[in-house]
mmCIF file of C-alpha atoms in Angstrom:
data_model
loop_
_atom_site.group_PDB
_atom_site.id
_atom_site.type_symbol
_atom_site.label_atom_id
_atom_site.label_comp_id
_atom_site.label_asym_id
_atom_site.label_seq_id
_atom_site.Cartn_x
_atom_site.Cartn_y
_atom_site.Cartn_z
ATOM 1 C CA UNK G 1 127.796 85.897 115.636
ATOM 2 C CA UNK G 2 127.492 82.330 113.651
ATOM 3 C CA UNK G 3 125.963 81.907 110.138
ATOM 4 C CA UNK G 4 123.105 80.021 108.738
ATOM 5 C CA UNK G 5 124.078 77.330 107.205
ATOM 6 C CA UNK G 6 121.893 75.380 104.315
ATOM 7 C CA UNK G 7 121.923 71.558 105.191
ATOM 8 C CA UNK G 8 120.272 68.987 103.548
ATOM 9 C CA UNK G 9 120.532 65.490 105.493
ATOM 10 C CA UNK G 10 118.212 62.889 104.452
ATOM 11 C CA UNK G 11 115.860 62.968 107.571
ATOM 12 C CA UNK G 12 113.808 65.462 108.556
ATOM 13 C CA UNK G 13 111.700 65.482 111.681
ATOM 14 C CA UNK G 14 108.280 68.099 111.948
ATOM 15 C CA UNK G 15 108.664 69.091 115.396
ATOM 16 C CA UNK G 16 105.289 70.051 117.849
ATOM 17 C CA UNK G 17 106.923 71.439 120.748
ATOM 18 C CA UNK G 18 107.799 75.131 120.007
ATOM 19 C CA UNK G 19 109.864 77.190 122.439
ATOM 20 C CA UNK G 20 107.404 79.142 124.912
ATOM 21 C CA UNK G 21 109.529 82.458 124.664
ATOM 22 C CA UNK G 22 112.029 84.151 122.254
ATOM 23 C CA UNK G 23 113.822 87.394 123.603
ATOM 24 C CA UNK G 24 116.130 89.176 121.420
ATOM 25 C CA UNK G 25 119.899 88.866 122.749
ATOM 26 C CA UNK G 26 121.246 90.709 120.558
ATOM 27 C CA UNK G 27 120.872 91.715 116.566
ATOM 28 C CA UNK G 28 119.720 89.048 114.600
ATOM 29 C CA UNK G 29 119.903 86.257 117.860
ATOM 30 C CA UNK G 30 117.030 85.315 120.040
ATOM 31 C CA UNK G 31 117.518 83.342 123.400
ATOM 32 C CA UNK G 32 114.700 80.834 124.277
ATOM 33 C CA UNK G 33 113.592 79.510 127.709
ATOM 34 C CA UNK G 34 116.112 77.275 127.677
ATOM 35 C CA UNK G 35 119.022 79.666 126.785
ATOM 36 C CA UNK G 36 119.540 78.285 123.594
ATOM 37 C CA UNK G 37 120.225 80.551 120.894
ATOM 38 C CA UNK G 38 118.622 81.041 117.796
ATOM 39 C CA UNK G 39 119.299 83.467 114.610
ATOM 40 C CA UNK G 40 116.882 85.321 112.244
ATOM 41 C CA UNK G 41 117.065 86.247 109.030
ATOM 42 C CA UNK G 42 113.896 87.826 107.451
ATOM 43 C CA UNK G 43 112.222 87.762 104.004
ATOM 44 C CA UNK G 44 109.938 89.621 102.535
ATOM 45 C CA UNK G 45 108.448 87.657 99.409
ATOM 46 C CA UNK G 46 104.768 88.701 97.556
ATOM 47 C CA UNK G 47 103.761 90.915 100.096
ATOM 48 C CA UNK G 48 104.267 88.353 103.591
ATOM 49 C CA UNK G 49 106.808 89.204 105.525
ATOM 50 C CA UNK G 50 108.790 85.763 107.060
ATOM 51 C CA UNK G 51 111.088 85.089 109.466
ATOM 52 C CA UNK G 52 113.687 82.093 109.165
ATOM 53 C CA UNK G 53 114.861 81.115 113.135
ATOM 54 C CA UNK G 54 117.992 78.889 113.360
ATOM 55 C CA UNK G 55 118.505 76.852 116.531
ATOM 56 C CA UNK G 56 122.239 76.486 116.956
ATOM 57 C CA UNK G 57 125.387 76.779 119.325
ATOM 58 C CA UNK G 58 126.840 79.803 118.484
ATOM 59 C CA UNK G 59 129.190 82.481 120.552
ATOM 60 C CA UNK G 60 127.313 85.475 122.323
ATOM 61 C CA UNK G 61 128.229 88.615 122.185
ATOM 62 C CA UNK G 62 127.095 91.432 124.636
ATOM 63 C CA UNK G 63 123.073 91.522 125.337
ATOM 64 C CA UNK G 64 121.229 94.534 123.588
ATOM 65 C CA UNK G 65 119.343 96.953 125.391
ATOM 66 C CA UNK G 66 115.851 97.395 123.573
ATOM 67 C CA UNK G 67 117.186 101.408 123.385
ATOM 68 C CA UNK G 68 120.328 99.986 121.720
ATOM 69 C CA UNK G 69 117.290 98.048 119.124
ATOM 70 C CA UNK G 70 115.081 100.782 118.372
ATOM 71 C CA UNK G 71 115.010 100.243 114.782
ATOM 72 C CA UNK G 72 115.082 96.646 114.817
ATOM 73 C CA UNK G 73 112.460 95.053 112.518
ATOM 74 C CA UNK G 74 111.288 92.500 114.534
ATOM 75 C CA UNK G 75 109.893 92.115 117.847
ATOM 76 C CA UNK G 76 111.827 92.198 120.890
ATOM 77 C CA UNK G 77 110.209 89.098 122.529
ATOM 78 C CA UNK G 78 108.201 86.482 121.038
ATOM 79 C CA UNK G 79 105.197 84.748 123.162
ATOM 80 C CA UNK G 80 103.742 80.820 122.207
ATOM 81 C CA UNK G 81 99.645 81.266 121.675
ATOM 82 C CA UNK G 82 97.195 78.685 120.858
ATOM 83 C CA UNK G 83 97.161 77.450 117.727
ATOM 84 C CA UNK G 84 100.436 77.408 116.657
ATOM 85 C CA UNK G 85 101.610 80.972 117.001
ATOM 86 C CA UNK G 86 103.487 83.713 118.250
ATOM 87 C CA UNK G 87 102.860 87.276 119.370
ATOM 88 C CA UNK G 88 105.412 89.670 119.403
ATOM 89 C CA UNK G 89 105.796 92.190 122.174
ATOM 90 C CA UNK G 90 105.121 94.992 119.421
ATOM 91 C CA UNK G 91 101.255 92.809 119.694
ATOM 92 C CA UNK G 92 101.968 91.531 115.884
ATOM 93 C CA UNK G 93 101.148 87.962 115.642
ATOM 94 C CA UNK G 94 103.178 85.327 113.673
ATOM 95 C CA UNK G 95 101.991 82.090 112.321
ATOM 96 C CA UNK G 96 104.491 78.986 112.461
ATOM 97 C CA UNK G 97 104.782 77.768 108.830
ATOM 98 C CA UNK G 98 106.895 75.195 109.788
ATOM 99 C CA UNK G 99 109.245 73.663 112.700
ATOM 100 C CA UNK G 100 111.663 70.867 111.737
ATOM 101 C CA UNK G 101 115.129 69.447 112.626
ATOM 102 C CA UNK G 102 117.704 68.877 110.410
ATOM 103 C CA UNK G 103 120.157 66.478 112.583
ATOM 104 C CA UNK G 104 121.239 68.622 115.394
ATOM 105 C CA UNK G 105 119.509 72.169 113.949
ATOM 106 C CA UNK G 106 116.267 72.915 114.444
ATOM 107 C CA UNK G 107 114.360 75.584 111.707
ATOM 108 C CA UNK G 108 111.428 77.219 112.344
ATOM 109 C CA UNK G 109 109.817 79.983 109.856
ATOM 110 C CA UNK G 110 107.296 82.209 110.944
ATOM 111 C CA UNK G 111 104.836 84.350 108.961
ATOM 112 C CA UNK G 112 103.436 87.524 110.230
ATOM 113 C CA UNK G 113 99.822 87.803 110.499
ATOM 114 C CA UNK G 114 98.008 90.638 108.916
ATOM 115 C CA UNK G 115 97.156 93.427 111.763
ATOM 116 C CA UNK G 116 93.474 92.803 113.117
ATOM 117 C CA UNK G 117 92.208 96.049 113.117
#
């Protein structure tokens, strides 16, 4: 499994097109429509919980079953919705902070929503 690493290039570019799916491949890497992987790493900062996702090449290792996950923080499978979020297959929903690309990396952080009940 790769690392994140912290890059700082001079340009930056906000990106609008956000991947339509993210399912989990295994801990800590998501695949989109497009097979390209991308890793998480969570925070949990004044009460909102975040998500950091990492677009980048990195070796896979063996797919996880969602039995093999069952105590995995995050959702399994991430859906695009109208205006500019996701929902998780666990129906929490997850605002996009940001989306940019660093070079050749793309970063996206997500904040979850509060529950609407």
């Amino acid at each position: 499994m790769g690392e994140f690493e912290l890059q700082f290039p001079a340009e930056q570019r906000t990106l609008h097109l956000h991947p339509d799916r993210l399912w989990i491949w295994e801990e800590d890497v998501y695949l989109d429509e497009n097979r390209r992987p991308w890793l998480s790493m969570t925070f949990k900062m004044e009460g909102c919980f975040q998500v950091l996702l990492q677009q980048k090449d990195v070796s896979l290792g063996e797919p996880k079953t969602p039995s093999q996950l069952r105590s995995y923080v995050l959702p399994l499978m991430w859906q695009l919705y109208p205006g500019s979020q996701y929902r998780g297959s666990d129906s929490s929903y997850w605002r996009i902070v940001y989306h940019v690309e660093f070079g050749d990396i793309q970063d996206m952080l997500l904040e979850k929503l509060p529950d609407m009940e």
